[in-house]
XYZ file of N, CA, C and O in Angstrom:
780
model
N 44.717 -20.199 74.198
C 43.708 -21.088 74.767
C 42.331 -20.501 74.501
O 42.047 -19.314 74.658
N 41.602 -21.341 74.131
C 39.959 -21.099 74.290
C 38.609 -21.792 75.599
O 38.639 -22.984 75.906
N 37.856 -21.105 76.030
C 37.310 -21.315 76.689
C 36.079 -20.691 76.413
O 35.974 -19.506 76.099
N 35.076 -21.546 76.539
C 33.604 -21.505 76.131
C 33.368 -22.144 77.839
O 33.964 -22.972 78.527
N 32.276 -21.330 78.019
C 31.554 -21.279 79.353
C 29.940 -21.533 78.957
O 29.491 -20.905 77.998
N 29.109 -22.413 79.666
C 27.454 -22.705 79.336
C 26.951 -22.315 80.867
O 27.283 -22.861 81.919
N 26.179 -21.363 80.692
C 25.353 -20.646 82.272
C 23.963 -20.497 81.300
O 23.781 -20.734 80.106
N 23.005 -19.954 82.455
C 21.793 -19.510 82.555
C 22.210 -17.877 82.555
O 21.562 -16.939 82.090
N 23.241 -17.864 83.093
C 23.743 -16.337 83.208
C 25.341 -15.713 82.365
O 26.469 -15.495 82.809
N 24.872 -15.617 81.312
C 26.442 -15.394 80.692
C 27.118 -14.335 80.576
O 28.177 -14.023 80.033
N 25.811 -13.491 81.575
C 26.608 -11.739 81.420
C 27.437 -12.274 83.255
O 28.417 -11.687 83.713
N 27.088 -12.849 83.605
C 28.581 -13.497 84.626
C 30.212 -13.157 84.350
O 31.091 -12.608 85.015
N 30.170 -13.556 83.491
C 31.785 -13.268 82.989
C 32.420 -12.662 82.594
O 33.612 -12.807 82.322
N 31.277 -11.267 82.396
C 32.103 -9.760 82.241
C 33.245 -9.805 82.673
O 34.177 -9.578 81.901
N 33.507 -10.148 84.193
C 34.383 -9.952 85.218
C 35.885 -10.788 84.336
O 37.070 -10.531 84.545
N 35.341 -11.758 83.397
C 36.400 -12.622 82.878
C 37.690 -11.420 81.742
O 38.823 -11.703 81.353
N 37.019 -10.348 81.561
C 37.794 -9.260 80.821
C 38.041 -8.318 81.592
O 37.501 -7.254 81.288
N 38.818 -8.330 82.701
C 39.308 -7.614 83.311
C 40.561 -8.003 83.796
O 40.920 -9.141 83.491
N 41.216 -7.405 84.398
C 42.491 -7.548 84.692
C 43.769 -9.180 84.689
O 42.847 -9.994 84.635
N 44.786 -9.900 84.702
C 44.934 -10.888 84.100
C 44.333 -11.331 83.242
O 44.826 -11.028 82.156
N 42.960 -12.280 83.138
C 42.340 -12.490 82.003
C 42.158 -11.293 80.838
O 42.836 -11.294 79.810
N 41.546 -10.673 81.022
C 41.511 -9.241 79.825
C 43.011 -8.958 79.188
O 43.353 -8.904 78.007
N 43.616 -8.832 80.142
C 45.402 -8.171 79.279
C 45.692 -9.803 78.374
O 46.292 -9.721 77.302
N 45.301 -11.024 78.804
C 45.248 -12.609 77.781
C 44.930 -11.911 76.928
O 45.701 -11.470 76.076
N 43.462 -11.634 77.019
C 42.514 -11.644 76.053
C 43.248 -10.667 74.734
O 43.269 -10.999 73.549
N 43.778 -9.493 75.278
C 44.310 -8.591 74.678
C 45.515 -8.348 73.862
O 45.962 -7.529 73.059
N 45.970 -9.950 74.717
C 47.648 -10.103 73.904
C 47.085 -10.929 72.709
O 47.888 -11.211 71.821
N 46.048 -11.267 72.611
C 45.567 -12.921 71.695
C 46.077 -14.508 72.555
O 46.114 -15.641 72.074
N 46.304 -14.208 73.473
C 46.825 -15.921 74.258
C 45.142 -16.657 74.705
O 44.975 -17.866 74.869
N 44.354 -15.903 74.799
C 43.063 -16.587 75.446
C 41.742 -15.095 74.599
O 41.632 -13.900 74.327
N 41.001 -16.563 74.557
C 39.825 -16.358 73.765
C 38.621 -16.812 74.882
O 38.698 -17.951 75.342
N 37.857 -16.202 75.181
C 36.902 -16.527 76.628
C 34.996 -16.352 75.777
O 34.566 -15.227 75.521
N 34.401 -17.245 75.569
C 33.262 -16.832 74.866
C 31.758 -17.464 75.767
O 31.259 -18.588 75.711
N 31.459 -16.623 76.322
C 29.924 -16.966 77.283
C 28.672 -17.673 76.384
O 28.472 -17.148 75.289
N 28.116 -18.415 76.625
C 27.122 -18.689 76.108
C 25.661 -19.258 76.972
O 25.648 -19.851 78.051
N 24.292 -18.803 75.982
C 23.202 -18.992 76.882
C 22.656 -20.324 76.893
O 22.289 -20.710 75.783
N 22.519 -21.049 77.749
C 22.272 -22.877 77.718
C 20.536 -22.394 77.742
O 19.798 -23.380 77.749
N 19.808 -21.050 77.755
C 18.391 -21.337 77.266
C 18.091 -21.240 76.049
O 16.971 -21.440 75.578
N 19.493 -20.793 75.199
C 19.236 -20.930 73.823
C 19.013 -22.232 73.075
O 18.527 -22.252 71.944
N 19.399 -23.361 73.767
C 19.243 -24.431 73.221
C 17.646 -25.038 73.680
O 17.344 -26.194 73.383
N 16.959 -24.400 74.209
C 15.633 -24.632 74.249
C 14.498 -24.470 73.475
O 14.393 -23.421 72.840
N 13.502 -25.431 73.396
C 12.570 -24.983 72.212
C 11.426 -24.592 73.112
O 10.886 -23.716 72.438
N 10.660 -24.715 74.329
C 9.679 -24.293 74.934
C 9.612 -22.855 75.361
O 10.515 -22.349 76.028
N 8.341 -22.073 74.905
C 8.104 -20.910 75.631
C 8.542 -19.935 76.391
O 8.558 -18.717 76.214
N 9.051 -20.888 77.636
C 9.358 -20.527 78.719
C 10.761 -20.556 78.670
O 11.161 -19.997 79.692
N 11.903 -21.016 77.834
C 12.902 -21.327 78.107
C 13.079 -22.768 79.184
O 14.288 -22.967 79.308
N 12.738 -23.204 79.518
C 13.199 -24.038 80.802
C 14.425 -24.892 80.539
O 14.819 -25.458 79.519
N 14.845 -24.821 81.614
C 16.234 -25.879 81.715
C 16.565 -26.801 82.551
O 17.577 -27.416 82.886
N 15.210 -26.737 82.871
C 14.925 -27.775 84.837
C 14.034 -28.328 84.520
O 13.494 -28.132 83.431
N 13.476 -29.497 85.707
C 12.711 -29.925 85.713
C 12.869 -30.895 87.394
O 13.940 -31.115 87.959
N 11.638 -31.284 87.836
C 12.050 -31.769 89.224
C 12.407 -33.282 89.138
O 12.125 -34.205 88.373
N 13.359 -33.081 90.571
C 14.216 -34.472 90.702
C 13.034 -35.625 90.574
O 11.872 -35.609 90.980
N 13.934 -36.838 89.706
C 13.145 -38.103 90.719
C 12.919 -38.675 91.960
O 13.864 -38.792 92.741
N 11.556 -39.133 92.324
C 11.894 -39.080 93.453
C 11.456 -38.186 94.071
O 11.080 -38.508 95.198
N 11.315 -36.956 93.750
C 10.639 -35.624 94.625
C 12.074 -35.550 95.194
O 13.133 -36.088 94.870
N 11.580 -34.362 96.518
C 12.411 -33.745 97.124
C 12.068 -31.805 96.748
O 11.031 -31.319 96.295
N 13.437 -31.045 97.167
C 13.203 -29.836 97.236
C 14.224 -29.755 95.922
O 15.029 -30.562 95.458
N 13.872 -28.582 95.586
C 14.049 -27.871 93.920
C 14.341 -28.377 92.584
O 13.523 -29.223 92.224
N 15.321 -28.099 91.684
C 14.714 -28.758 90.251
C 16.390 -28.811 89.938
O 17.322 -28.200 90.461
N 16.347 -29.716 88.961
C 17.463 -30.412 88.354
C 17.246 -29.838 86.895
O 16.187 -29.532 86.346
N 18.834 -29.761 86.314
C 18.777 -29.630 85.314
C 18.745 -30.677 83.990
O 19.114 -31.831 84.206
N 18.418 -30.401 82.954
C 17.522 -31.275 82.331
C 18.567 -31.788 81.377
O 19.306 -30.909 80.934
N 18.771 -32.900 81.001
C 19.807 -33.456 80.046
C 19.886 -33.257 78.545
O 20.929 -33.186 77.895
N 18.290 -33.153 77.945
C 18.126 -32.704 76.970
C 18.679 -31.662 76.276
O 19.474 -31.608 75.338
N 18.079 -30.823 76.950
C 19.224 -28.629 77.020
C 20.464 -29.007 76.817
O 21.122 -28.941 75.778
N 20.756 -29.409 77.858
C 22.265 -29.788 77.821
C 23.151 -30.424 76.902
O 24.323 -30.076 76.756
N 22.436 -31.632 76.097
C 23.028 -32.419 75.204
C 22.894 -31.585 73.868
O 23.927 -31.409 73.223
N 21.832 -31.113 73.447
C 22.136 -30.175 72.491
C 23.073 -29.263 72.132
O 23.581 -29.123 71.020
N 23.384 -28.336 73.635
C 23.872 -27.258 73.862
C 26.142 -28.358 73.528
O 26.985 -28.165 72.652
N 26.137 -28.951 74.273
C 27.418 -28.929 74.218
C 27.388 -30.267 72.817
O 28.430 -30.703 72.327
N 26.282 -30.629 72.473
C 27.027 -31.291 71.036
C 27.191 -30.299 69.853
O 27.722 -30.822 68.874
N 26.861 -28.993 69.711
C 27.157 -28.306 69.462
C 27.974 -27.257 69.206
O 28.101 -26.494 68.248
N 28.746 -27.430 70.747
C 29.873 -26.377 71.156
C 31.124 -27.609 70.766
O 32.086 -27.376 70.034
N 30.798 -29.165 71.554
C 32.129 -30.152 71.294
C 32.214 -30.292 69.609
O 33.255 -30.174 68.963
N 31.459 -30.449 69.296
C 31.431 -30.413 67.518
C 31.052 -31.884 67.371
O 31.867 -32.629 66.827
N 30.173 -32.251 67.699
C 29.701 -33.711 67.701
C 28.470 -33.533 66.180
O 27.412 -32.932 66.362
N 28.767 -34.054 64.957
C 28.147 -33.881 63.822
C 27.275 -35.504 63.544
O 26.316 -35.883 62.873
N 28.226 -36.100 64.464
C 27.972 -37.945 64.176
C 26.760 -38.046 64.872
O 26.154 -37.295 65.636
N 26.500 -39.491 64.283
C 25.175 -39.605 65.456
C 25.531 -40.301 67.351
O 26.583 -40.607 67.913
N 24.271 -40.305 67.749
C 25.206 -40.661 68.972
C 25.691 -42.150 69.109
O 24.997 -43.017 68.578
N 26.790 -42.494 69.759
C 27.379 -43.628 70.099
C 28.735 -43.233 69.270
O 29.642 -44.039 69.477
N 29.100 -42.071 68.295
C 30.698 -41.792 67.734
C 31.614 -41.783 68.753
O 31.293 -42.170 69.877
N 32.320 -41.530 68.589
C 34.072 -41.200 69.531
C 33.568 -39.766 69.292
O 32.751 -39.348 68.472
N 34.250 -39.161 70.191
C 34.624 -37.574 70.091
C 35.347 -37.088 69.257
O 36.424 -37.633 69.017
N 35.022 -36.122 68.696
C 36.044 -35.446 67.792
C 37.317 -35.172 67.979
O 37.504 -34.702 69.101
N 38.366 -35.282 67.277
C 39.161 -35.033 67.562
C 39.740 -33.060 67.821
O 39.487 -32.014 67.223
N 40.335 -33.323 68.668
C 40.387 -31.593 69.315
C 39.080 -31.289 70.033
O 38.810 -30.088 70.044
N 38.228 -32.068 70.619
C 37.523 -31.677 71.525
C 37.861 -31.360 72.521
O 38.704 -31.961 73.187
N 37.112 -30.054 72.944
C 37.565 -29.246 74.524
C 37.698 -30.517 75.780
O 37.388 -31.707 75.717
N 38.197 -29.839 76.726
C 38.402 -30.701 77.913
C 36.695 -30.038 78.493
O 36.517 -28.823 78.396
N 35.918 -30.646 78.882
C 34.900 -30.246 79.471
C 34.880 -29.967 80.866
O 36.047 -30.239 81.147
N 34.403 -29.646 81.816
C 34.565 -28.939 82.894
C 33.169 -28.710 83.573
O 32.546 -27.742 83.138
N 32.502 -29.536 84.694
C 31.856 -29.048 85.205
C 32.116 -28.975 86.884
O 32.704 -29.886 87.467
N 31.709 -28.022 87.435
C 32.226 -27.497 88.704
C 31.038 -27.749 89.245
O 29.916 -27.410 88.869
N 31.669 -28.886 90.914
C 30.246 -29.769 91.697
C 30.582 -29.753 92.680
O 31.581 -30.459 92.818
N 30.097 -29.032 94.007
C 30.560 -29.595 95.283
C 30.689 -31.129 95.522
O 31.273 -31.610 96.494
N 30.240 -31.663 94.791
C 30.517 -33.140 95.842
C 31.777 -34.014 94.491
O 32.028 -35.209 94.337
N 32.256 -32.900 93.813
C 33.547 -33.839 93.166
C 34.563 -33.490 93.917
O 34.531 -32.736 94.890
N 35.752 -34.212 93.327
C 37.404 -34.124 93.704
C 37.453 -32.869 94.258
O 36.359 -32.305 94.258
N 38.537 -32.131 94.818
C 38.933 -31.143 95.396
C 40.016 -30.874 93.746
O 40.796 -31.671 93.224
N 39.601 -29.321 93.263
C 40.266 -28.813 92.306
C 41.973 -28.502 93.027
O 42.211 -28.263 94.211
N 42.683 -28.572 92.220
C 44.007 -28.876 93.053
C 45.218 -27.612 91.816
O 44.947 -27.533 90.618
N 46.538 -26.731 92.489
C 47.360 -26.539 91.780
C 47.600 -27.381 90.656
O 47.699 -27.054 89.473
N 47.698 -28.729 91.282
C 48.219 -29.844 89.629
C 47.371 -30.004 89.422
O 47.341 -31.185 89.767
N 46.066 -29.731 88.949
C 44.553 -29.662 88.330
C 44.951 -28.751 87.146
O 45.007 -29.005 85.943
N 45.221 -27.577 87.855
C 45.165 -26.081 87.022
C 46.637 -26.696 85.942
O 46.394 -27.152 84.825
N 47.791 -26.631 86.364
C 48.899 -27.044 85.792
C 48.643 -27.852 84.443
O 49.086 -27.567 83.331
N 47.895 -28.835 84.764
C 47.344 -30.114 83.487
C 46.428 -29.172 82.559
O 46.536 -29.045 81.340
N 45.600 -28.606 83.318
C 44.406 -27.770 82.548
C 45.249 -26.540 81.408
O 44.985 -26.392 80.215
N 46.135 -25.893 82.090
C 46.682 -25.024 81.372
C 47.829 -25.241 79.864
O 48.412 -24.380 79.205
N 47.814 -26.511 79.746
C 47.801 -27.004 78.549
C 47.325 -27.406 77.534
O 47.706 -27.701 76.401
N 46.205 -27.373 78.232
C 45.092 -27.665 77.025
C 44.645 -26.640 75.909
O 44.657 -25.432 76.145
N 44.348 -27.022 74.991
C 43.966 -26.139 73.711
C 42.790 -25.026 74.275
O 42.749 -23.798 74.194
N 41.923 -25.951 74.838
C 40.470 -25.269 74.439
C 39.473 -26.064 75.837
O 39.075 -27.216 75.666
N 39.173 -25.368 77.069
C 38.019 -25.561 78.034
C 36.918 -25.391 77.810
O 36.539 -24.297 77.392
N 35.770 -26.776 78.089
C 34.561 -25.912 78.569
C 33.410 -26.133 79.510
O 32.611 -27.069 79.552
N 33.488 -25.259 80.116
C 32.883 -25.383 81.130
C 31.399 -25.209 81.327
O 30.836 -24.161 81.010
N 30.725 -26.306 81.887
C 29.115 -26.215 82.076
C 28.757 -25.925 83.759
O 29.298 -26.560 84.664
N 27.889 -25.001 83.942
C 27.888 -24.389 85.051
C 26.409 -24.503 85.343
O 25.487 -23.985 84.714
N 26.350 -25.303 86.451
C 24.928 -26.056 86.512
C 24.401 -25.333 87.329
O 25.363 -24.639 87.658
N 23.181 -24.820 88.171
C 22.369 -24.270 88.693
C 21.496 -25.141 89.468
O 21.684 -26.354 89.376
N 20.236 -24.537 90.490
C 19.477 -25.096 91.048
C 20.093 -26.040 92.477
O 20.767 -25.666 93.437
N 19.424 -27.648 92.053
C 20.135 -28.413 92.653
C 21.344 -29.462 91.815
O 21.882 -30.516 92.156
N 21.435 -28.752 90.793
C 22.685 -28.509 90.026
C 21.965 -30.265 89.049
O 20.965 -30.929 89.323
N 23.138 -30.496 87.803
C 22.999 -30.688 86.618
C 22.514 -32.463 86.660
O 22.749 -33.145 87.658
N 21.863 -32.996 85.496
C 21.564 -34.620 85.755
C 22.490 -34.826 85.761
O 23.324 -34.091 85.231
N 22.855 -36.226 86.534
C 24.263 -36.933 86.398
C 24.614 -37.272 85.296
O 25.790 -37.327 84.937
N 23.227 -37.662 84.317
C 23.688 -38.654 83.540
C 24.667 -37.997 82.137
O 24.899 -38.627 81.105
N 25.099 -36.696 82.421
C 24.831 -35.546 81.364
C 26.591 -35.761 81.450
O 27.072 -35.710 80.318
N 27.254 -35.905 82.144
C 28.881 -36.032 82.344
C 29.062 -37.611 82.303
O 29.965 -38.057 81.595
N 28.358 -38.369 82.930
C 28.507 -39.426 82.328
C 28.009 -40.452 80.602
O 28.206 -41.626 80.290
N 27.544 -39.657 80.093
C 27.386 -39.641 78.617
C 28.448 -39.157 77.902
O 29.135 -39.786 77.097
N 28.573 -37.779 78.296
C 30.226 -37.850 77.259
C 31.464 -38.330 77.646
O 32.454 -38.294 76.916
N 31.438 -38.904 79.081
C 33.011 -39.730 79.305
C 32.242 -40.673 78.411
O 32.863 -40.628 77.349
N 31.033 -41.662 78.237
C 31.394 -42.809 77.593
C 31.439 -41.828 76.116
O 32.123 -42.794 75.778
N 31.402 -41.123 75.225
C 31.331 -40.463 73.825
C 32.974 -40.911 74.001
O 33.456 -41.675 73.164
N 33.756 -40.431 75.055
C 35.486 -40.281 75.019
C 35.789 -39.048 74.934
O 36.822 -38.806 74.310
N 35.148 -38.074 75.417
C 35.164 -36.761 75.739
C 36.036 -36.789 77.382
O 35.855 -37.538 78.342
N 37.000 -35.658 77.193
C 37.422 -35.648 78.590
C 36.809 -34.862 79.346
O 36.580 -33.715 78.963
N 36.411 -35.300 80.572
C 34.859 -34.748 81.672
C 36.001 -34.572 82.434
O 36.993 -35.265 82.210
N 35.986 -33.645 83.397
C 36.718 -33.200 84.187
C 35.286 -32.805 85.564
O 34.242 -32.319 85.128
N 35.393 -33.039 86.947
C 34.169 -32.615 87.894
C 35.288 -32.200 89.232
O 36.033 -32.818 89.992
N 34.937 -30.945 89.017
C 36.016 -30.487 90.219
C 35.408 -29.487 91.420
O 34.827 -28.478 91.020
N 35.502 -29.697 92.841
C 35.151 -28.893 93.789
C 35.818 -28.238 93.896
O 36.965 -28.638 93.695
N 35.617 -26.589 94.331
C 36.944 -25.618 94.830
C 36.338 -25.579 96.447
O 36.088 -24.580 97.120
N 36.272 -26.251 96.620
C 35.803 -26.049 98.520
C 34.692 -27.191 98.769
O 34.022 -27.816 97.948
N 34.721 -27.252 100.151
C 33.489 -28.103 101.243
C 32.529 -27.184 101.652
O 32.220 -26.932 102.816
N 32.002 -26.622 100.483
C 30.512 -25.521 100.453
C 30.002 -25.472 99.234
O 30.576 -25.723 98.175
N 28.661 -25.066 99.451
C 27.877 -25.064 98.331
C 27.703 -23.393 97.843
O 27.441 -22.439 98.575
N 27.927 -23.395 96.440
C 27.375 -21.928 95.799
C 26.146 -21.774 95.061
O 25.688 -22.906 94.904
N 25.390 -20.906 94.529
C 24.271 -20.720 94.354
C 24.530 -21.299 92.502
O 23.369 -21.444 92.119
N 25.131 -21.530 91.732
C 25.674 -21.628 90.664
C 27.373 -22.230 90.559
O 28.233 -22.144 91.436
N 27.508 -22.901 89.069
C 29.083 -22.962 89.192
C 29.494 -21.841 88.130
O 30.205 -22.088 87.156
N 28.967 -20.572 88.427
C 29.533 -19.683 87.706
C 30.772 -19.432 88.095
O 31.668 -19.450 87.252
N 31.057 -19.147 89.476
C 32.063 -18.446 89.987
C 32.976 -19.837 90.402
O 34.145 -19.565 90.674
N 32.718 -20.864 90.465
C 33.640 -21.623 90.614
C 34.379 -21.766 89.121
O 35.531 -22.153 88.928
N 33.377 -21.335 88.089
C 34.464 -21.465 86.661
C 35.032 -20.670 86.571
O 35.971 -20.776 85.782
N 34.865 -19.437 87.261
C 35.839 -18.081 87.151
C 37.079 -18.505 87.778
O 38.182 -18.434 87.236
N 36.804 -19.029 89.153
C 38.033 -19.333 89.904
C 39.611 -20.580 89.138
O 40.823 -20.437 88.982
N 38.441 -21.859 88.841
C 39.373 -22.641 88.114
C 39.986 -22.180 86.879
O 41.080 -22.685 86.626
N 39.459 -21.220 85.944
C 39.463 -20.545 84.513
C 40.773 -19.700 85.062
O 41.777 -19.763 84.352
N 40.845 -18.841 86.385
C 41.548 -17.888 86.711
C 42.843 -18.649 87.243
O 43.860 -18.057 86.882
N 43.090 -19.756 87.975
C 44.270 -20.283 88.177
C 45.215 -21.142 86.902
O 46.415 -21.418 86.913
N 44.189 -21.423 85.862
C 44.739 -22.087 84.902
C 45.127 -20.873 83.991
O 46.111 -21.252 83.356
N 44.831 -19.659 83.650
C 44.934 -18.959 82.873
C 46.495 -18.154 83.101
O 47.325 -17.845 82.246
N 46.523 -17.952 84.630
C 48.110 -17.427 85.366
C 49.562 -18.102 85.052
O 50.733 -17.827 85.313
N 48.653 -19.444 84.140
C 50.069 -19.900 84.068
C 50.178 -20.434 82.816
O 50.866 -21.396 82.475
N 49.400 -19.697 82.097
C 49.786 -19.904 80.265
C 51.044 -18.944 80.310
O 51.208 -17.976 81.052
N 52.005 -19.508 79.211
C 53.431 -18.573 79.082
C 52.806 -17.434 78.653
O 51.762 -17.421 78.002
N 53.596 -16.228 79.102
C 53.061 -14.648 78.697
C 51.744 -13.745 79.344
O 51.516 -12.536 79.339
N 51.005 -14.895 79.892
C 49.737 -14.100 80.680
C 49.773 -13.053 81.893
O 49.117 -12.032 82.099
N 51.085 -13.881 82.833
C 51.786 -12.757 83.601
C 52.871 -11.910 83.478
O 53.822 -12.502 82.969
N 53.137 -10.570 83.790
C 54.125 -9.855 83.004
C 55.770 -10.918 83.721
O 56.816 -11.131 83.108
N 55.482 -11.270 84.838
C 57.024 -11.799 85.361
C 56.528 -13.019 85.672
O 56.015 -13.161 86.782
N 56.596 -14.272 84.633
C 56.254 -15.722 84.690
C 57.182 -16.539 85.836
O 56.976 -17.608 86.411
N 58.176 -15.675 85.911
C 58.749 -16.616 87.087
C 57.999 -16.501 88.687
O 58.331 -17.118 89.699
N 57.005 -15.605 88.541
C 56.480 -15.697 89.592
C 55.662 -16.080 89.767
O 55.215 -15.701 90.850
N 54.783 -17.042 89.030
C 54.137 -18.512 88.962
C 54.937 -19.147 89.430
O 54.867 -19.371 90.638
N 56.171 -19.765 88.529
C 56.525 -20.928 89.660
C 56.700 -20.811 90.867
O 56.665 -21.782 91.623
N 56.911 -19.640 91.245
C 57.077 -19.608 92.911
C 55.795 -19.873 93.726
O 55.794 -20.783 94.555
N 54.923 -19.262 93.560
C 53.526 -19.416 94.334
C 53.255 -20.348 94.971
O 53.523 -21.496 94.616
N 52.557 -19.987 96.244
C 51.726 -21.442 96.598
C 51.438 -22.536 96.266
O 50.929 -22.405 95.152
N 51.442 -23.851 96.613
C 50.871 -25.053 96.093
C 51.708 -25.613 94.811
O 51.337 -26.619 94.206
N 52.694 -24.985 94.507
C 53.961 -25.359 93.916
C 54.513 -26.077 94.330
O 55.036 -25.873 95.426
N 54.657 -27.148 93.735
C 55.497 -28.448 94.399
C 55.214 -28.713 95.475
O 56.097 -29.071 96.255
N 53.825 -28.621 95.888
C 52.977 -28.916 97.174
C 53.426 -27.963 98.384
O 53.492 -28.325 99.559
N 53.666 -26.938 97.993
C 54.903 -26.228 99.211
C 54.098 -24.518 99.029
O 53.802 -23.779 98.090
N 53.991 -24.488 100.582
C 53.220 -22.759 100.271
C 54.711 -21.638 100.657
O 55.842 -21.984 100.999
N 54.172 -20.291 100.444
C 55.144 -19.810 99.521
C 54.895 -18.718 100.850
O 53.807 -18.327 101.271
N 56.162 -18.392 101.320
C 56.458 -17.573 102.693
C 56.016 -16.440 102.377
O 56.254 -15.898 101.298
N 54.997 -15.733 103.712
C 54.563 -14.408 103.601
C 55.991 -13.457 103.195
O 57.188 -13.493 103.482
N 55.042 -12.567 102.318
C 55.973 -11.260 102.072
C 55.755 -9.867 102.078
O 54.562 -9.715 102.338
N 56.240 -8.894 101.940
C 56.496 -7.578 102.531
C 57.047 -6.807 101.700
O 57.831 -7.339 100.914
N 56.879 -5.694 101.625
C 57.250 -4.412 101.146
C 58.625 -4.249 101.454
O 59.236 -4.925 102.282
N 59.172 -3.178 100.649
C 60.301 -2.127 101.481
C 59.999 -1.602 102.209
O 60.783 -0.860 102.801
């Protein structure tokens, strides 16, 4: 599996080469590659915001940055209004106010070829930026891991990246102990104990 991640912060995912993920990384089953969404900027300053319509308190991220940045990464060569390429990543952006990310979330996800995830900031990403590539025919995926807000969806991509990754064949040394886990067949999995 491959997974391309878009932050403001891409030294974030150090943490992604370490233990489970890293021993992936190490067998060749998963390929994890960070990237900077101010690289796709042409101003001075970098910017990747700009304030809401409407006013209000802090800044939204800007669609422009964005559309560059992942027609780039999806492999979009056409002009706009094409279909998606074929073998385009499942896209992934992590929003408190989407669906609740779920075991059979991760399950579906962990079949996929290739994730990627955009990790919005501020008062997090334009709408119109996920709803542009569902109409391209890109699969948009918008998933909450909780009823709270984080400062970034960095760590919510770590989290979803980290439950889907546990259950590629070979990532854990004893795979049968995925299927047992929690939230398996909707059923949590009885405390346990030592000798």
């Amino acid at each position: 599996m491959k997974i391309d991640i878009v932050s403001v912060f891409p030294e974030y995912f150090e943490v992604m080469n370490l233990s489970l993920m890293g021993k992936a990384q190490a067998k060749g089953l998963l390929e994890i590659k960070a990237h900077n969404l101010r690289d796709w900027t042409h101003d001075v300053h970098h910017s990747v915001d700009d304030t809401p319509v409407g006013g209000g308190a802090g800044m939204v991220m800007k669609p422009e940055v964005w559309s560059e940045c992942l027609d780039e990464l999806l492999g979009f060569s056409q002009p706009s209004g094409s279909p998606a390429p074929s073998g385009a990543p499942v896209l992934i952006f992590p929003n408190p106010s989407a669906p609740l990310f779920t075991q059979r979330d991760a399950t579906e996800l962990s079949h996929a070829d290739h994730l990627l995830f955009g990790c919005g900031r501020y008062e997090g990403y334009d709408a119109r930026i996920p709803d542009y590539y569902r109409a391209q025919g890109v699969d948009v995926r918008e998933y909450s891991i909780g009823d709270y807000v984080l400062t970034g969806g960095e760590l919510a991509a770590c989290i979803i990246a980290d439950s889907v990754v546990r259950i590629i064949p070979g990532a854990i040394g004893d795979e049968a102990s995925a299927l047992t886990d929690s939230f398996q067949d909707n059923l949590l999995a009885p405390p346990v104990y030592t000798r």
